[in-house]
PDB file of C-alpha atoms in Angstrom:
ATOM      1  CA  PHE A   1      -0.157   0.170   0.110  1.00 32.00           C
ATOM      2  CA  LEU A   2       1.368   3.044  -0.627  1.00 38.00           C
ATOM      3  CA  SER A   3       0.063   6.175   0.656  1.00 39.00           C
ATOM      4  CA  ILE A   4      -0.105   9.972  -0.651  1.00 39.00           C
ATOM      5  CA  GLY A   5       2.736  11.272   1.083  1.00 38.00           C
ATOM      6  CA  ILE A   6       4.804   8.831  -0.570  1.00 37.00           C
ATOM      7  CA  ILE A   7       3.826   9.482  -4.024  1.00 39.00           C
ATOM      8  CA  HIS A   8       3.761  13.190  -3.601  1.00 42.00           C
ATOM      9  CA  PRO A   9       4.934  14.820   0.252  1.00 40.00           C
ATOM     10  CA  VAL A  10       3.612  17.682  -1.003  1.00 42.00           C
ATOM     11  CA  LEU A  11      -0.185  16.743  -1.495  1.00 44.00           C
ATOM     12  CA  PRO A  12      -2.522  17.072   1.835  1.00 44.00           C
ATOM     13  CA  SER A  13      -4.222  14.038   3.144  1.00 47.00           C
ATOM     14  CA  PRO A  14      -7.899  15.968   1.666  1.00 52.00           C
ATOM     15  CA  PHE A  15      -7.351  15.124  -1.230  1.00 53.00           C
ATOM     16  CA  LEU A  16      -7.535  11.396  -0.906  1.00 54.00           C
ATOM     17  CA  VAL A  17     -10.161  12.241   1.077  1.00 56.00           C
ATOM     18  CA  VAL A  18     -12.359  12.967  -1.912  1.00 57.00           C
ATOM     19  CA  LEU A  19     -11.389  10.219  -3.790  1.00 56.00           C
ATOM     20  CA  LYS A  20     -12.790   7.809  -1.676  1.00 57.00           C
ATOM     21  CA  ARG A  21     -15.706   9.610  -0.825  1.00 59.00           C
ATOM     22  CA  ARG A  22     -16.992  10.426  -4.000  1.00 61.00           C
ATOM     23  CA  TYR A  23     -15.889   7.722  -5.978  1.00 61.00           C
ATOM     24  CA  SER A  24     -16.003   4.829  -3.220  1.00 62.00           C
ATOM     25  CA  LEU A  25     -12.703   3.777  -3.949  1.00 60.00           C
ATOM     26  CA  SER A  26     -10.408   1.771  -1.736  1.00 60.00           C
ATOM     27  CA  SER A  27      -7.200   3.645  -0.555  1.00 55.00           C
ATOM     28  CA  SER A  28      -5.067   0.991  -2.682  1.00 56.00           C
ATOM     29  CA  VAL A  29      -6.609   1.835  -5.683  1.00 59.00           C
ATOM     30  CA  CYS A  30      -6.810   5.761  -4.976  1.00 58.00           C
ATOM     31  CA  SER A  31      -2.961   5.664  -4.337  1.00 53.00           C
ATOM     32  CA  ALA A  32      -3.202   3.680  -7.994  1.00 56.00           C
ATOM     33  CA  VAL A  33      -5.045   6.746  -9.897  1.00 58.00           C
ATOM     34  CA  LEU A  34      -2.412   9.144  -8.264  1.00 55.00           C
ATOM     35  CA  ILE A  35       0.215   6.999  -9.337  1.00 53.00           C
ATOM     36  CA  PHE A  36      -1.309   6.997 -13.059  1.00 54.00           C
ATOM     37  CA  VAL A  37      -2.491  10.719 -13.688  1.00 54.00           C
ATOM     38  CA  MET A  38       0.912  12.615 -11.584  1.00 52.00           C
ATOM     39  CA  SER A  39       3.366  10.384 -13.734  1.00 54.00           C
ATOM     40  CA  GLY A  40       3.058  11.942 -16.440  1.00 52.00           C
ATOM     41  CA  VAL A  41       2.954  15.781 -15.151  1.00 49.00           C
ATOM     42  CA  ASP A  42       6.233  17.145 -14.258  1.00 52.00           C
ATOM     43  CA  GLU A  43       7.674  17.152 -10.522  1.00 49.00           C
ATOM     44  CA  PRO A  44       6.925  21.270 -10.393  1.00 48.00           C
ATOM     45  CA  GLU A  45       3.407  20.870 -11.720  1.00 49.00           C
ATOM     46  CA  ARG A  46       2.180  18.737  -8.981  1.00 49.00           C
ATOM     47  CA  ASN A  47       1.029  20.647  -6.703  1.00 47.00           C
ATOM     48  CA  ILE A  48      -1.268  23.070  -8.864  1.00 47.00           C
ATOM     49  CA  MET A  49      -2.615  20.196 -11.244  1.00 53.00           C
ATOM     50  CA  MET A  50      -4.779  18.036  -8.770  1.00 75.00           C
ATOM     51  CA  PHE A  51      -6.010  20.053  -5.720  1.00 85.00           C
ATOM     52  CA  CYS A  52      -6.881  23.447  -3.941  1.00 88.00           C
ATOM     53  CA  ALA A  53      -4.245  24.365  -2.264  1.00 87.00           C
ATOM     54  CA  ALA A  54      -6.212  25.483   1.029  1.00 88.00           C
ATOM     55  CA  CYS A  55      -9.640  22.861   1.479  1.00 88.00           C
ATOM     56  CA  GLY A  56      -7.270  19.787  -0.736  1.00 84.00           C
ATOM     57  CA  ILE A  57     -10.427  19.440  -2.497  1.00 85.00           C
ATOM     58  CA  ALA A  58      -9.972  17.455  -6.100  1.00 82.00           C
ATOM     59  CA  GLY A  59     -10.719  19.763  -9.691  1.00 78.00           C
ATOM     60  CA  VAL A  60     -12.586  17.421 -10.770  1.00 75.00           C
ATOM     61  CA  ASP A  61     -15.839  17.797 -11.640  1.00 68.00           C
ATOM     62  CA  ALA A  62     -17.819  20.629 -11.791  1.00 77.00           C
ATOM     63  CA  ILE A  63     -14.889  21.515  -9.108  1.00 81.00           C
ATOM     64  CA  LYS A  64     -13.145  24.268 -11.095  1.00 85.00           C
ATOM     65  CA  LEU A  65      -9.326  25.621  -9.555  1.00 88.00           C
ATOM     66  CA  LYS A  66      -7.874  28.646 -10.224  1.00 89.00           C
ATOM     67  CA  LYS A  67      -4.399  29.152 -10.437  1.00 89.00           C
ATOM     68  CA  CYS A  68      -2.716  31.927  -7.670  1.00 91.00           C
ATOM     69  CA  THR A  69      -2.034  35.129 -10.837  1.00 90.00           C
ATOM     70  CA  ALA A  70       0.733  36.014  -9.264  1.00 90.00           C
ATOM     71  CA  CYS A  71       3.651  33.770  -8.814  1.00 90.00           C
ATOM     72  CA  TYR A  72       1.276  30.284 -11.141  1.00 87.00           C
ATOM     73  CA  LEU A  73       2.346  27.775  -8.754  1.00 86.00           C
ATOM     74  CA  VAL A  74      -0.832  26.175  -6.592  1.00 89.00           C
ATOM     75  CA  ARG A  75      -4.066  26.645  -7.711  1.00 90.00           C
ATOM     76  CA  TYR A  76      -7.579  27.054  -5.557  1.00 90.00           C
ATOM     77  CA  CYS A  77     -11.276  26.412  -4.926  1.00 89.00           C
ATOM     78  CA  SER A  78     -12.629  29.325  -3.911  1.00 90.00           C
ATOM     79  CA  ILE A  79     -11.435  33.312  -3.343  1.00 91.00           C
ATOM     80  CA  LYS A  80     -12.100  32.511   0.256  1.00 92.00           C
ATOM     81  CA  CYS A  81      -9.929  29.083   0.387  1.00 91.00           C
ATOM     82  CA  GLN A  82      -7.268  31.447  -0.682  1.00 91.00           C
ATOM     83  CA  ARG A  83      -7.441  34.256   2.041  1.00 92.00           C
ATOM     84  CA  ASP A  84      -7.119  31.760   4.335  1.00 92.00           C
ATOM     85  CA  HIS A  85      -4.218  30.199   2.881  1.00 92.00           C
ATOM     86  CA  ARG A  86      -2.307  33.913   2.064  1.00 92.00           C
ATOM     87  CA  PRO A  87      -0.829  33.621   4.954  1.00 92.00           C
ATOM     88  CA  GLN A  88       1.069  30.143   4.510  1.00 91.00           C
ATOM     89  CA  HIS A  89       2.016  31.192   0.478  1.00 91.00           C
ATOM     90  CA  LYS A  90       2.725  34.752   0.635  1.00 92.00           C
ATOM     91  CA  LYS A  91       6.433  34.436   1.053  1.00 93.00           C
ATOM     92  CA  GLU A  92       7.210  31.877  -1.592  1.00 92.00           C
ATOM     93  CA  CYS A  93       4.369  33.348  -4.019  1.00 92.00           C
ATOM     94  CA  LYS A  94       6.999  36.346  -4.293  1.00 92.00           C
ATOM     95  CA  LYS A  95      10.111  35.119  -4.467  1.00 93.00           C
ATOM     96  CA  ARG A  96       8.766  33.124  -7.270  1.00 91.00           C
ATOM     97  CA  ALA A  97       7.186  36.079  -9.216  1.00 91.00           C
ATOM     98  CA  ALA A  98       9.580  38.038  -9.191  1.00 90.00           C
ATOM     99  CA  GLU A  99      11.507  35.303 -10.706  1.00 91.00           C
ATOM    100  CA  LEU A 100       8.614  35.561 -13.821  1.00 90.00           C
ATOM    101  CA  ARG A 101       9.145  39.616 -13.622  1.00 88.00           C
ATOM    102  CA  ASP A 102      12.882  39.098 -14.451  1.00 88.00           C
ATOM    103  CA  GLU A 103      12.617  36.173 -16.635  1.00 90.00           C
ATOM    104  CA  ILE A 104      10.229  38.748 -18.713  1.00 89.00           C
ATOM    105  CA  LEU A 105      12.438  41.936 -17.954  1.00 88.00           C
ATOM    106  CA  PHE A 106      16.027  40.489 -19.409  1.00 87.00           C
ATOM    107  CA  ARG A 107      14.148  38.649 -22.338  1.00 87.00           C
ATOM    108  CA  GLN A 108      14.821  40.165 -25.559  1.00 84.00           C
ATOM    109  CA  PRO A 109      11.706  41.355 -27.425  1.00 86.00           C
ATOM    110  CA  GLU A 110      11.917  40.482 -31.314  1.00 86.00           C
ATOM    111  CA  SER A 111      10.962  44.309 -31.925  1.00 89.00           C
ATOM    112  CA  THR A 112      12.411  47.978 -31.064  1.00 91.00           C
ATOM    113  CA  HIS A 113      10.649  49.539 -28.637  1.00 91.00           C
ATOM    114  CA  LEU A 114       8.789  51.798 -31.855  1.00 91.00           C
ATOM    115  CA  GLY A 115       7.320  48.639 -33.668  1.00 92.00           C
ATOM    116  CA  ASP A 116       7.444  47.058 -36.696  1.00 94.00           C
ATOM    117  CA  CYS A 117       7.353  49.785 -40.002  1.00 95.00           C
ATOM    118  CA  PRO A 118       3.579  49.750 -41.242  1.00 95.00           C
ATOM    119  CA  ILE A 119       4.987  49.574 -44.741  1.00 96.00           C
ATOM    120  CA  CYS A 120       7.957  46.776 -44.544  1.00 95.00           C
ATOM    121  CA  CYS A 121       6.882  45.430 -41.283  1.00 94.00           C
ATOM    122  CA  LEU A 122      10.558  45.126 -40.201  1.00 94.00           C
ATOM    123  CA  PRO A 123      11.645  46.895 -36.549  1.00 94.00           C
ATOM    124  CA  LEU A 124      12.481  50.012 -36.827  1.00 94.00           C
ATOM    125  CA  PRO A 125      15.021  51.650 -36.093  1.00 91.00           C
ATOM    126  CA  LEU A 126      16.006  52.090 -31.896  1.00 86.00           C
ATOM    127  CA  GLY A 127      16.245  56.282 -33.395  1.00 82.00           C
ATOM    128  CA  ARG A 128      13.349  58.491 -34.154  1.00 83.00           C
ATOM    129  CA  GLU A 129      15.691  60.294 -36.155  1.00 86.00           C
ATOM    130  CA  ASN A 130      16.270  57.018 -38.417  1.00 88.00           C
ATOM    131  CA  CYS A 131      12.315  57.218 -38.884  1.00 92.00           C
ATOM    132  CA  THR A 132       9.102  59.679 -39.487  1.00 92.00           C
ATOM    133  CA  ILE A 133       6.340  60.401 -38.063  1.00 91.00           C
ATOM    134  CA  MET A 134       3.368  60.108 -40.555  1.00 91.00           C
ATOM    135  CA  GLU A 135       1.139  62.928 -38.195  1.00 87.00           C
ATOM    136  CA  CYS A 136      -1.663  62.069 -40.698  1.00 88.00           C
ATOM    137  CA  CYS A 137      -2.536  58.605 -39.094  1.00 89.00           C
ATOM    138  CA  SER A 138      -0.014  58.822 -36.396  1.00 88.00           C
ATOM    139  CA  ASN A 139       2.154  55.778 -37.714  1.00 92.00           C
ATOM    140  CA  THR A 140       6.057  55.610 -37.888  1.00 94.00           C
ATOM    141  CA  VAL A 141       7.614  55.203 -40.569  1.00 95.00           C
ATOM    142  CA  CYS A 142      11.430  54.152 -41.335  1.00 95.00           C
ATOM    143  CA  ASP A 143      13.208  56.218 -43.318  1.00 94.00           C
ATOM    144  CA  GLY A 144      13.212  53.532 -46.370  1.00 94.00           C
ATOM    145  CA  CYS A 145       9.539  53.662 -46.623  1.00 95.00           C
ATOM    146  CA  TYR A 146       8.875  56.597 -46.833  1.00 95.00           C
ATOM    147  CA  GLY A 147      12.407  57.401 -49.072  1.00 95.00           C
ATOM    148  CA  ALA A 148      11.031  55.028 -52.222  1.00 95.00           C
ATOM    149  CA  ASN A 149       7.143  56.436 -51.367  1.00 95.00           C
ATOM    150  CA  MET A 150       9.256  60.017 -52.417  1.00 95.00           C
ATOM    151  CA  ILE A 151      11.402  58.999 -55.078  1.00 96.00           C
ATOM    152  CA  ARG A 152       7.844  57.495 -56.838  1.00 95.00           C
ATOM    153  CA  GLU A 153       6.006  60.377 -56.205  1.00 94.00           C
ATOM    154  CA  GLN A 154       9.110  62.616 -57.694  1.00 94.00           C
ATOM    155  CA  GLU A 155       9.435  59.850 -60.651  1.00 95.00           C
ATOM    156  CA  GLN A 156       5.696  60.342 -61.700  1.00 94.00           C
ATOM    157  CA  LYS A 157       5.227  63.687 -60.585  1.00 93.00           C
ATOM    158  CA  LEU A 158       2.890  63.212 -57.780  1.00 93.00           C
ATOM    159  CA  LYS A 159       0.925  65.104 -55.412  1.00 92.00           C
ATOM    160  CA  HIS A 160       3.000  63.983 -51.803  1.00 91.00           C
ATOM    161  CA  THR A 161       0.513  62.038 -49.771  1.00 94.00           C
ATOM    162  CA  CYS A 162       1.300  59.903 -46.551  1.00 94.00           C
ATOM    163  CA  PRO A 163       3.285  56.493 -47.865  1.00 95.00           C
ATOM    164  CA  PHE A 164       0.980  54.360 -45.135  1.00 95.00           C
ATOM    165  CA  CYS A 165      -2.818  56.025 -45.677  1.00 92.00           C
ATOM    166  CA  ARG A 166      -2.242  57.960 -49.256  1.00 93.00           C
ATOM    167  CA  ASN A 167      -3.797  61.181 -47.119  1.00 91.00           C
ATOM    168  CA  PRO A 168      -1.845  64.579 -48.402  1.00 91.00           C
ATOM    169  CA  ALA A 169       0.204  65.840 -44.765  1.00 85.00           C
ATOM    170  CA  PRO A 170      -1.417  68.398 -42.692  1.00 87.00           C
ATOM    171  CA  GLU A 171      -0.925  71.781 -43.717  1.00 85.00           C
ATOM    172  CA  SER A 172      -1.086  73.786 -40.267  1.00 87.00           C
ATOM    173  CA  SER A 173      -0.346  73.263 -37.072  1.00 84.00           C
ATOM    174  CA  GLU A 174      -4.102  73.661 -36.310  1.00 88.00           C
ATOM    175  CA  ASP A 175      -4.901  70.193 -39.200  1.00 89.00           C
ATOM    176  CA  VAL A 176      -2.362  68.856 -36.327  1.00 87.00           C
ATOM    177  CA  GLU A 177      -4.044  69.003 -33.762  1.00 88.00           C
ATOM    178  CA  LYS A 178      -7.398  68.248 -35.263  1.00 90.00           C
ATOM    179  CA  ASN A 179      -6.329  64.462 -36.586  1.00 90.00           C
ATOM    180  CA  LEU A 180      -4.875  63.557 -33.634  1.00 90.00           C
ATOM    181  CA  ILE A 181      -8.113  64.521 -31.480  1.00 91.00           C
ATOM    182  CA  LYS A 182      -9.485  62.036 -33.683  1.00 92.00           C
ATOM    183  CA  ARG A 183      -7.112  59.585 -33.345  1.00 92.00           C
ATOM    184  CA  MET A 184      -7.262  59.782 -29.745  1.00 93.00           C
ATOM    185  CA  GLU A 185     -11.220  59.346 -30.008  1.00 94.00           C
ATOM    186  CA  VAL A 186      -9.537  55.952 -31.296  1.00 93.00           C
ATOM    187  CA  ASN A 187      -7.458  55.256 -28.717  1.00 94.00           C
ATOM    188  CA  ASP A 188      -4.818  55.245 -30.662  1.00 94.00           C
ATOM    189  CA  ALA A 189      -1.729  54.904 -27.985  1.00 94.00           C
ATOM    190  CA  PHE A 190       0.701  57.583 -30.487  1.00 93.00           C
ATOM    191  CA  ALA A 191      -1.460  59.935 -30.289  1.00 93.00           C
ATOM    192  CA  PHE A 192      -2.037  60.099 -26.632  1.00 96.00           C
ATOM    193  CA  TYR A 193       1.988  59.895 -26.386  1.00 95.00           C
ATOM    194  CA  GLN A 194       2.780  62.567 -28.946  1.00 93.00           C
ATOM    195  CA  MET A 195      -0.248  65.072 -27.091  1.00 94.00           C
ATOM    196  CA  GLY A 196       1.236  64.194 -24.351  1.00 95.00           C
ATOM    197  CA  TRP A 197       4.841  65.104 -25.314  1.00 94.00           C
ATOM    198  CA  SER A 198       3.953  68.355 -27.609  1.00 92.00           C
ATOM    199  CA  MET A 199       2.068  69.816 -23.573  1.00 94.00           C
ATOM    200  CA  PHE A 200       5.699  69.157 -22.000  1.00 95.00           C
ATOM    201  CA  HIS A 201       8.049  70.608 -24.696  1.00 92.00           C
ATOM    202  CA  HIS A 202       5.971  73.540 -25.712  1.00 91.00           C
ATOM    203  CA  GLU A 203       2.846  74.543 -23.836  1.00 90.00           C
ATOM    204  CA  LYS A 204       4.703  73.623 -20.401  1.00 92.00           C
ATOM    205  CA  ASP A 205       1.703  71.441 -18.681  1.00 94.00           C
ATOM    206  CA  TYR A 206       3.381  69.255 -16.597  1.00 95.00           C
ATOM    207  CA  LYS A 207      -0.028  67.579 -15.227  1.00 95.00           C
ATOM    208  CA  SER A 208      -1.920  67.210 -18.412  1.00 95.00           C
ATOM    209  CA  SER A 209       1.557  66.265 -20.063  1.00 96.00           C
ATOM    210  CA  PHE A 210       1.956  63.912 -17.006  1.00 97.00           C
ATOM    211  CA  GLU A 211      -2.250  62.890 -18.078  1.00 96.00           C
ATOM    212  CA  TYR A 212      -1.979  62.236 -21.617  1.00 96.00           C
ATOM    213  CA  TYR A 213       1.188  59.836 -21.006  1.00 97.00           C
ATOM    214  CA  SER A 214      -0.346  57.601 -18.162  1.00 97.00           C
ATOM    215  CA  LYS A 215      -3.152  56.831 -20.783  1.00 96.00           C
ATOM    216  CA  ALA A 216      -1.279  56.684 -23.778  1.00 96.00           C
ATOM    217  CA  ALA A 217       0.809  54.079 -21.829  1.00 96.00           C
ATOM    218  CA  ALA A 218      -2.046  52.375 -19.985  1.00 96.00           C
ATOM    219  CA  LEU A 219      -2.789  51.610 -24.530  1.00 95.00           C
ATOM    220  CA  GLY A 220       0.415  49.886 -24.377  1.00 93.00           C
ATOM    221  CA  ASP A 221       2.500  52.575 -25.617  1.00 95.00           C
ATOM    222  CA  ILE A 222       6.479  51.944 -24.818  1.00 95.00           C
ATOM    223  CA  GLU A 223       8.409  55.189 -24.849  1.00 95.00           C
ATOM    224  CA  SER A 224       4.699  56.671 -23.076  1.00 96.00           C
ATOM    225  CA  HIS A 225       6.478  54.464 -19.824  1.00 97.00           C
ATOM    226  CA  PHE A 226       9.513  56.076 -20.461  1.00 96.00           C
ATOM    227  CA  GLN A 227       8.350  59.404 -20.398  1.00 96.00           C
ATOM    228  CA  LEU A 228       6.106  58.563 -17.054  1.00 97.00           C
ATOM    229  CA  SER A 229       9.188  56.965 -14.824  1.00 96.00           C
ATOM    230  CA  ILE A 230      11.352  60.930 -15.974  1.00 96.00           C
ATOM    231  CA  LEU A 231       8.168  62.290 -14.252  1.00 96.00           C
ATOM    232  CA  TYR A 232       8.148  60.404 -11.850  1.00 97.00           C
ATOM    233  CA  ARG A 233      11.803  60.786 -11.364  1.00 95.00           C
ATOM    234  CA  ASP A 234      12.211  65.202 -11.465  1.00 95.00           C
ATOM    235  CA  GLY A 235       8.572  65.617  -9.613  1.00 95.00           C
ATOM    236  CA  GLU A 236       6.687  67.786 -13.434  1.00 94.00           C
ATOM    237  CA  GLY A 237       3.471  67.107 -13.323  1.00 93.00           C
ATOM    238  CA  VAL A 238       2.997  64.657 -10.258  1.00 95.00           C
ATOM    239  CA  GLY A 239       5.045  64.683  -6.963  1.00 94.00           C
ATOM    240  CA  LYS A 240       7.900  62.099  -6.556  1.00 95.00           C
ATOM    241  CA  ASP A 241       7.856  58.383  -6.262  1.00 96.00           C
ATOM    242  CA  ARG A 242      10.755  55.872  -6.582  1.00 95.00           C
ATOM    243  CA  LYS A 243       8.334  52.193  -6.410  1.00 95.00           C
ATOM    244  CA  LYS A 244       6.273  54.125  -9.638  1.00 96.00           C
ATOM    245  CA  GLU A 245       9.074  55.787 -11.503  1.00 96.00           C
ATOM    246  CA  VAL A 246      11.263  51.756 -11.323  1.00 95.00           C
ATOM    247  CA  TYR A 247       7.797  50.327 -12.721  1.00 95.00           C
ATOM    248  CA  HIS A 248       7.905  52.438 -15.545  1.00 96.00           C
ATOM    249  CA  LEU A 249      11.223  52.172 -16.031  1.00 96.00           C
ATOM    250  CA  GLU A 250      10.332  48.416 -15.688  1.00 94.00           C
ATOM    251  CA  GLU A 251       7.789  48.229 -17.996  1.00 95.00           C
ATOM    252  CA  ALA A 252       9.922  50.630 -20.884  1.00 95.00           C
ATOM    253  CA  ALA A 253      12.685  47.689 -20.425  1.00 94.00           C
ATOM    254  CA  ILE A 254      10.626  44.543 -21.092  1.00 93.00           C
ATOM    255  CA  GLY A 255       9.349  46.925 -24.449  1.00 93.00           C
ATOM    256  CA  GLY A 256      13.096  47.506 -25.059  1.00 92.00           C
ATOM    257  CA  HIS A 257      13.644  50.905 -23.955  1.00 93.00           C
ATOM    258  CA  PRO A 258      16.970  51.371 -24.831  1.00 92.00           C
ATOM    259  CA  ASP A 259      17.386  54.380 -22.293  1.00 94.00           C
ATOM    260  CA  ALA A 260      15.080  52.193 -19.684  1.00 94.00           C
ATOM    261  CA  ARG A 261      17.014  49.282 -19.342  1.00 92.00           C
ATOM    262  CA  LEU A 262      20.230  51.696 -19.120  1.00 92.00           C
ATOM    263  CA  ASN A 263      18.412  53.614 -15.687  1.00 92.00           C
ATOM    264  CA  LEU A 264      17.925  50.755 -14.592  1.00 90.00           C
ATOM    265  CA  GLY A 265      21.693  49.649 -15.123  1.00 86.00           C
ATOM    266  CA  CYS A 266      22.855  52.465 -13.500  1.00 81.00           C
TER     267      CYS A 266
END
């Protein structure tokens, strides 16, 4: 006879009780079932695959177990069980969550922090000086595609238009602002970044700049995360906050922002 403790020392005894009561199985049959099921599961996953970490109830039939979203090491059958188990799990959870964060932080992204050129689909250069921002559609196009479009227009004697959306470039700052407002109405992250940049550098309205950067960052703009880290560092438009500064630096670094990675290492 193999006891539950021999199969896996971390498994709680309630798990064996559930098998016995629900399926009217003998202890030996329960043990055999566990050996068969867990033989195909890697050792680190065994603790989370089968039972609630708090009460030991099995994840079978109508009982659905949910993973701890911070560490993914354990599962729970209810919020109550998760709260009851929190004091025991807290230390291990924080340690694993930090490890997972580091794995993401040091992973090399597939593209640059500026994303891919929407025309050739190649990663954009690290510096914005080697690409062109199209103010009509808020897209960033690499200089290669922009230059190829210019040559095509000159050869065919065409009017200059955006190489992506084919709309003419805005003729005044008022037109640029109208286009930005239109893009922000459809939650264009880069449009919010552009407005934040304009508020910071042209209007010197740091509070509004912070609000626009925050919206852009929430929509996934990497550069806005980096700009927010600077605002939190210098206390412009928002109070100084070292913890939030580091958070936004890490988010920018995860997206491949070179300056964010440099600042984290300093």
